[in-house]
C-alpha positions as CSV (number, residue, x, y, z in Angstrom):
1,X,36.9,-5.4,-28.1
2,X,33.7,-6.2,-26.2
3,X,33.7,-6.2,-22.4
4,X,31.5,-5.3,-19.5
5,X,31.6,-4.7,-15.8
6,X,29.0,-4.8,-13.1
7,X,28.9,-3.2,-9.7
8,X,26.5,-2.9,-6.8
9,X,25.3,-4.8,-3.7
10,X,22.2,-6.8,-3.2
11,X,20.7,-4.2,-0.8
12,X,22.6,-1.1,-2.0
13,X,21.0,1.8,-3.8
14,X,21.3,0.2,-7.3
15,X,23.1,-2.1,-9.7
16,X,25.3,-0.5,-12.3
17,X,26.7,-1.9,-15.6
18,X,29.2,-0.5,-18.1
19,X,29.3,-2.1,-21.5
20,X,32.0,-1.3,-24.0
21,X,32.4,-2.4,-27.6
22,X,28.9,-2.5,-29.1
23,X,29.1,-0.7,-32.5
24,X,27.5,2.6,-33.2
25,X,24.1,2.8,-34.8
26,X,22.6,-0.3,-33.1
27,X,18.9,0.3,-32.3
28,X,18.3,-0.7,-28.7
29,X,14.9,-0.9,-26.9
30,X,14.6,-0.5,-23.2
31,X,11.5,-2.6,-23.1
32,X,13.3,-5.7,-24.5
33,X,15.9,-5.5,-21.6
34,X,13.1,-4.9,-19.1
35,X,11.2,-7.9,-20.4
36,X,14.3,-10.1,-19.8
37,X,14.6,-8.7,-16.3
38,X,11.0,-9.6,-15.5
39,X,11.6,-13.1,-16.8
40,X,14.5,-13.5,-14.4
41,X,12.3,-12.5,-11.5
42,X,9.7,-15.1,-12.4
43,X,9.5,-18.8,-12.1
44,X,7.9,-21.0,-9.4
45,X,9.9,-21.2,-6.2
46,X,11.1,-17.6,-6.0
47,X,11.1,-15.8,-2.6
48,X,9.8,-12.6,-1.2
49,X,12.4,-10.3,-2.6
50,X,10.9,-10.7,-6.1
51,X,7.7,-9.2,-4.8
52,X,9.6,-6.1,-3.8
53,X,11.7,-5.4,-6.8
54,X,10.3,-4.2,-10.1
55,X,13.5,-4.4,-12.1
56,X,13.9,-2.0,-15.0
57,X,16.9,-0.3,-16.6
58,X,17.9,3.3,-17.0
59,X,20.4,4.3,-19.7
60,X,22.9,6.8,-18.3
61,X,25.3,7.0,-21.2
62,X,26.2,5.6,-24.7
63,X,22.7,5.7,-26.2
64,X,21.0,8.7,-27.9
65,X,17.6,8.7,-29.5
66,X,17.4,4.9,-29.2
67,X,20.7,4.1,-30.9
68,X,24.1,3.3,-29.6
69,X,26.9,5.9,-30.0
70,X,29.8,3.5,-30.1
71,X,31.0,4.9,-26.7
72,X,30.6,3.0,-23.3
73,X,27.0,2.3,-22.3
74,X,26.1,2.7,-18.7
75,X,22.9,1.1,-17.3
76,X,21.4,1.2,-13.9
77,X,18.8,-1.0,-12.1
78,X,17.4,0.5,-8.9
79,X,17.1,-1.6,-5.8
80,X,13.6,-0.8,-4.4
81,X,14.5,-2.6,-1.1
82,X,17.2,0.0,-0.5
83,X,14.8,2.1,1.6
84,X,14.8,-0.6,4.2
85,X,18.6,-0.9,4.3
86,X,19.8,2.6,4.1
87,X,21.5,2.6,7.5
88,X,22.7,-0.9,7.5
89,X,24.2,-0.5,4.0
90,X,25.3,3.2,4.3
91,X,28.5,4.0,2.6
92,X,29.3,6.6,5.3
93,X,30.0,5.7,8.9
94,X,26.9,5.4,11.1
95,X,26.6,6.1,14.8
96,X,24.2,3.2,15.5
97,X,25.9,-0.1,16.1
98,X,25.0,-2.8,13.5
99,X,25.0,-6.3,14.9
100,X,27.4,-8.4,12.8
101,X,26.5,-11.6,11.1
102,X,28.9,-14.4,12.1
103,X,27.1,-17.7,11.5
104,X,28.0,-19.0,8.1
105,X,25.8,-21.1,5.8
106,X,27.3,-24.3,4.4
107,X,27.6,-24.1,0.6
108,X,27.5,-20.3,0.5
109,X,30.3,-17.8,0.0
110,X,29.9,-16.8,3.6
111,X,32.8,-18.8,4.9
112,X,35.3,-18.6,2.1
113,X,34.6,-14.9,1.5
114,X,35.0,-13.9,5.2
115,X,38.3,-15.8,5.5
116,X,39.7,-14.5,2.2
117,X,38.9,-10.8,2.8
118,X,39.3,-10.8,6.5
119,X,35.7,-9.7,7.3
120,X,34.3,-10.1,10.8
121,X,30.8,-9.4,9.5
122,X,29.5,-11.9,6.9
123,X,27.1,-9.1,5.6
124,X,30.2,-7.7,3.7
125,X,30.3,-11.0,1.7
126,X,26.6,-11.6,1.3
127,X,25.9,-8.3,-0.5
128,X,28.1,-8.9,-3.5
129,X,28.1,-12.7,-3.7
130,X,24.3,-12.6,-3.8
131,X,22.5,-13.8,-6.9
132,X,21.0,-10.3,-7.1
133,X,24.1,-9.5,-9.1
134,X,22.8,-11.6,-12.0
135,X,20.1,-9.0,-12.7
136,X,23.1,-6.9,-14.0
137,X,24.1,-9.7,-16.4
138,X,20.6,-10.2,-17.7
139,X,20.5,-6.5,-18.5
140,X,23.8,-6.7,-20.4
141,X,22.5,-9.9,-22.1
142,X,19.4,-8.0,-23.1
143,X,21.6,-5.5,-25.1
144,X,23.6,-8.4,-26.6
145,X,20.4,-10.2,-27.6
146,X,19.4,-7.1,-29.7
147,X,22.8,-7.0,-31.3
148,X,22.6,-10.8,-32.2
149,X,19.1,-10.4,-33.7
150,X,20.7,-8.2,-36.4
151,X,22.5,-11.4,-37.6
152,X,19.5,-13.8,-37.2
153,X,20.8,-15.3,-33.9
154,X,18.3,-16.0,-31.1
155,X,18.8,-17.6,-27.6
156,X,16.3,-19.5,-25.6
157,X,16.3,-21.6,-22.4
158,X,14.0,-24.2,-20.7
159,X,14.1,-26.4,-17.6
160,X,14.8,-30.1,-18.0
161,X,14.5,-31.2,-14.4
162,X,14.1,-30.1,-10.8
163,X,15.3,-32.3,-7.9
164,X,15.2,-35.4,-10.1
165,X,11.8,-34.7,-11.6
166,X,12.1,-34.1,-15.4
167,X,12.5,-35.6,-18.8
168,X,13.3,-39.3,-18.6
169,X,15.0,-39.6,-22.0
170,X,17.6,-37.3,-23.6
171,X,16.2,-34.8,-26.1
172,X,17.4,-34.5,-29.6
173,X,19.4,-31.3,-30.2
174,X,19.0,-30.6,-33.9
175,X,17.1,-27.4,-35.0
176,X,13.9,-29.3,-35.8
177,X,13.8,-30.7,-32.3
178,X,12.9,-27.2,-31.0
179,X,9.7,-26.1,-32.8
180,X,8.8,-22.4,-32.4
181,X,5.6,-23.2,-30.5
182,X,7.8,-24.9,-27.8
183,X,9.2,-21.6,-26.7
184,X,5.8,-20.1,-26.3
185,X,4.9,-23.0,-24.0
186,X,8.1,-22.4,-22.1
187,X,7.3,-18.8,-21.5
188,X,3.8,-19.6,-20.3
189,X,4.9,-22.2,-17.9
190,X,5.7,-21.2,-14.3
191,X,8.6,-23.7,-14.4
192,X,9.8,-22.6,-17.9
193,X,9.1,-26.2,-19.0
194,X,7.3,-26.9,-22.2
195,X,5.7,-30.1,-20.8
196,X,2.6,-29.3,-18.8
197,X,2.5,-32.6,-16.9
198,X,6.2,-32.2,-15.9
199,X,5.5,-28.6,-14.9
200,X,2.9,-29.8,-12.4
201,X,5.2,-32.5,-11.0
202,X,8.1,-30.0,-10.6
203,X,5.8,-27.6,-8.7
204,X,4.7,-30.5,-6.4
205,X,8.4,-31.4,-5.8
206,X,9.2,-27.8,-4.9
207,X,6.2,-27.6,-2.5
208,X,7.4,-30.8,-0.8
209,X,10.8,-29.3,-0.3
210,X,9.4,-26.1,1.0
211,X,7.3,-27.9,3.6
212,X,10.5,-29.6,4.8
213,X,12.4,-26.3,5.0
214,X,14.6,-27.5,2.1
215,X,15.6,-26.3,-1.4
216,X,15.7,-27.8,-4.9
217,X,18.3,-27.7,-7.6
218,X,17.9,-28.9,-11.2
219,X,19.1,-28.7,-14.8
220,X,18.3,-26.1,-17.5
221,X,19.2,-26.0,-21.2
222,X,20.3,-23.0,-23.2
223,X,20.0,-23.2,-27.0
224,X,21.4,-20.6,-29.5
225,X,20.0,-20.7,-33.1
226,X,21.4,-19.1,-36.2
227,X,25.0,-19.1,-35.1
228,X,27.3,-19.0,-38.2
229,X,30.1,-21.4,-38.8
230,X,33.4,-19.9,-37.6
231,X,33.0,-18.3,-34.2
232,X,35.9,-19.1,-31.8
233,X,39.2,-20.7,-32.6
234,X,41.4,-23.8,-31.9
235,X,44.6,-21.6,-31.9
236,X,44.7,-21.0,-28.2
237,X,42.9,-22.6,-25.3
238,X,41.1,-19.4,-24.2
239,X,39.9,-18.6,-27.7
240,X,37.9,-21.9,-28.0
241,X,34.2,-21.1,-28.1
242,X,33.4,-24.0,-25.8
243,X,35.9,-22.7,-23.2
244,X,34.2,-19.3,-23.2
245,X,30.7,-20.7,-23.0
246,X,31.7,-23.0,-20.2
247,X,33.3,-20.2,-18.2
248,X,30.2,-18.1,-18.7
249,X,27.8,-20.8,-17.5
250,X,30.0,-21.8,-14.5
251,X,30.1,-18.2,-13.4
252,X,26.4,-18.2,-12.6
253,X,25.9,-18.6,-8.8
254,X,24.9,-22.1,-7.7
255,X,26.0,-23.7,-11.0
256,X,28.1,-26.8,-10.3
257,X,28.1,-28.6,-13.7
258,X,27.6,-28.2,-17.4
259,X,27.9,-30.1,-20.6
260,X,28.0,-29.1,-24.3
261,X,25.8,-31.2,-26.6
262,X,25.5,-34.8,-25.6
263,X,28.3,-34.2,-23.0
264,X,28.7,-37.1,-20.6
265,X,26.4,-39.3,-22.6
266,X,29.1,-39.5,-25.3
267,X,31.5,-41.1,-22.8
268,X,29.3,-44.2,-22.5
269,X,29.4,-45.3,-26.1
270,X,31.8,-45.4,-29.1
271,X,32.8,-42.9,-31.7
272,X,30.7,-44.3,-34.5
273,X,27.6,-43.5,-32.3
274,X,28.8,-40.0,-31.3
275,X,30.2,-38.0,-34.1
276,X,27.9,-35.9,-36.3
277,X,27.9,-36.8,-40.0
278,X,28.4,-33.8,-42.2
279,X,26.4,-33.1,-45.4
280,X,26.6,-30.5,-48.1
281,X,23.3,-29.3,-49.4
282,X,22.5,-28.9,-53.1
283,X,21.7,-25.2,-52.5
284,X,25.2,-24.7,-51.1
285,X,24.7,-24.9,-47.3
286,X,26.1,-27.3,-44.7
287,X,24.3,-29.5,-42.2
288,X,24.8,-32.4,-39.8
289,X,22.6,-35.4,-39.4
290,X,22.8,-35.1,-35.6
291,X,24.1,-32.5,-33.1
292,X,25.9,-34.5,-30.4
293,X,28.7,-31.9,-30.5
294,X,26.2,-29.2,-29.4
295,X,27.1,-26.9,-32.3
296,X,30.9,-26.6,-31.4
297,X,33.7,-28.7,-33.0
298,X,37.4,-28.0,-32.4
299,X,36.5,-24.9,-30.4
300,X,34.6,-23.4,-33.4
301,X,30.9,-23.1,-34.1
302,X,29.8,-25.5,-36.8
303,X,26.5,-23.9,-37.9
304,X,24.2,-26.2,-35.8
305,X,22.4,-24.9,-32.7
306,X,24.7,-24.4,-29.8
307,X,23.2,-26.5,-26.9
308,X,24.4,-26.4,-23.3
309,X,22.9,-28.1,-20.3
310,X,23.7,-26.6,-16.9
311,X,23.4,-28.1,-13.4
312,X,22.2,-25.9,-10.6
313,X,22.8,-27.0,-7.0
314,X,20.0,-26.4,-4.3
315,X,20.6,-22.9,-2.9
316,X,22.3,-23.0,0.5
317,X,19.9,-20.8,2.5
318,X,17.6,-23.3,4.2
319,X,14.5,-22.6,6.3
320,X,15.7,-25.5,8.5
321,X,19.4,-24.6,8.7
322,X,22.3,-27.1,8.8
323,X,24.9,-27.2,11.6
324,X,27.8,-24.7,11.1
325,X,30.4,-22.6,12.8
326,X,30.2,-19.1,14.4
327,X,33.2,-17.2,13.1
328,X,33.2,-14.8,16.1
329,X,33.9,-17.6,18.5
330,X,35.0,-20.5,16.2
331,X,32.5,-22.6,18.1
332,X,30.5,-25.4,16.3
333,X,26.8,-24.6,16.4
334,X,23.6,-26.5,15.8
335,X,22.2,-24.2,13.2
336,X,23.5,-21.7,10.6
337,X,21.5,-18.6,9.9
338,X,18.5,-18.1,7.7
339,X,17.9,-15.1,5.4
340,X,14.9,-14.5,3.2
341,X,15.4,-16.7,0.2
342,X,14.1,-18.8,-2.7
343,X,13.3,-22.5,-2.7
344,X,14.2,-23.1,-6.3
345,X,16.0,-20.8,-8.8
346,X,16.4,-23.1,-11.7
347,X,13.9,-21.3,-14.0
348,X,15.5,-18.0,-13.2
349,X,19.0,-19.4,-13.6
350,X,18.0,-20.4,-17.2
351,X,17.3,-16.8,-18.0
352,X,20.7,-15.8,-16.7
353,X,22.1,-18.6,-18.8
354,X,20.5,-17.1,-21.9
355,X,22.1,-13.7,-21.0
356,X,25.6,-15.3,-20.6
357,X,25.2,-17.2,-23.9
358,X,24.2,-13.9,-25.6
359,X,27.2,-12.1,-24.1
360,X,29.7,-14.8,-25.2
361,X,28.3,-14.9,-28.8
362,X,28.2,-11.1,-29.1
363,X,31.9,-11.0,-28.1
364,X,32.8,-13.8,-30.5
365,X,30.8,-12.2,-33.3
366,X,32.5,-8.8,-32.8
367,X,35.9,-10.5,-32.6
368,X,35.4,-11.9,-36.1
369,X,33.2,-9.3,-37.9
370,X,33.4,-6.2,-35.7
371,X,33.4,-2.7,-37.1
372,X,32.9,0.7,-35.6
373,X,29.2,0.8,-36.8
374,X,26.5,-1.8,-37.0
375,X,26.4,-1.2,-40.8
376,X,30.1,-2.0,-41.1
377,X,29.8,-5.1,-39.0
378,X,26.9,-6.4,-41.1
379,X,28.8,-5.7,-44.3
380,X,31.7,-7.8,-42.9
381,X,29.3,-10.6,-41.9
382,X,27.5,-10.7,-45.3
383,X,30.8,-10.7,-47.1
384,X,31.9,-13.7,-45.0
385,X,28.7,-15.6,-45.8
386,X,29.1,-15.0,-49.5
387,X,32.7,-16.3,-49.3
């Protein structure tokens, strides 16, 4: 059974992750996880916090001499900004009075979290609901990415649009629609977009929003290659692979929509134009002529790339704040509060999407082929492929 937990506040001392269920003997490299953390911190439109933090993991348990032990793995990411928040975020009582935050931001967890948990200081909500928590998930995803690589599975993401600026036509979703060079171009782009012209237009749109004290949302796509036929199940609703991928993507802060494969586009036409024709290859493999299903049929992976497109709303912290309410007085006010923030998080959200896809696939793979060691798991996998 694979599972993980994260803990920590945005301006607390550190973020902590516990990962359980990865088999023993898996070689894990710190630098691969750290590289993913750096990718999450990048992307045009990010705010000042990313200039402070230099995210890197520290293994505290479960790894010895570069290999997993089969026991729970504990990871930690230090918050460098903690030195500026030690008194305000102290776990122990402090003598100095800390002015509470009571003005809530529309679209944020400020309001719902304060009402639900009975807080009179919105800071108690901000610290855990912050997207800073996603660094923990990227770290866990970095471990899962290394596990999946043993089975020839890779996960990538790229940005399709920002505030309406993006690809004008739908992209094909078969494996040959994603040439290897494309991902190099994505990693070199400050927008994580392979199209250089679109990259410039997206940056211009973000700059326009920044001048107006506004923020930008957009759409990113996550693609998983090399996923074998048979992950997931139709036997129960929560075992369907599409269900698990959807929940993972929708758990990312600011995500408000997602589709698998051609998604909503399939609702605008007929079945003969939607369903992917299956073919058996002479050498014994299977393929589909198209990939409108996005690699999942009947809740089970079908061997094609798993493709999901995810919609990210504009983040709710605006330099020109919207009207709101002061929870201390229940009075309507002209402006909510502003806290140091990003203008656009879509490129970074794509990296978080990769991590969540890797986590879901690692869990599904272990569910089907899992053993106590990586060697046993690989034997089970190879036996299945031969069958």
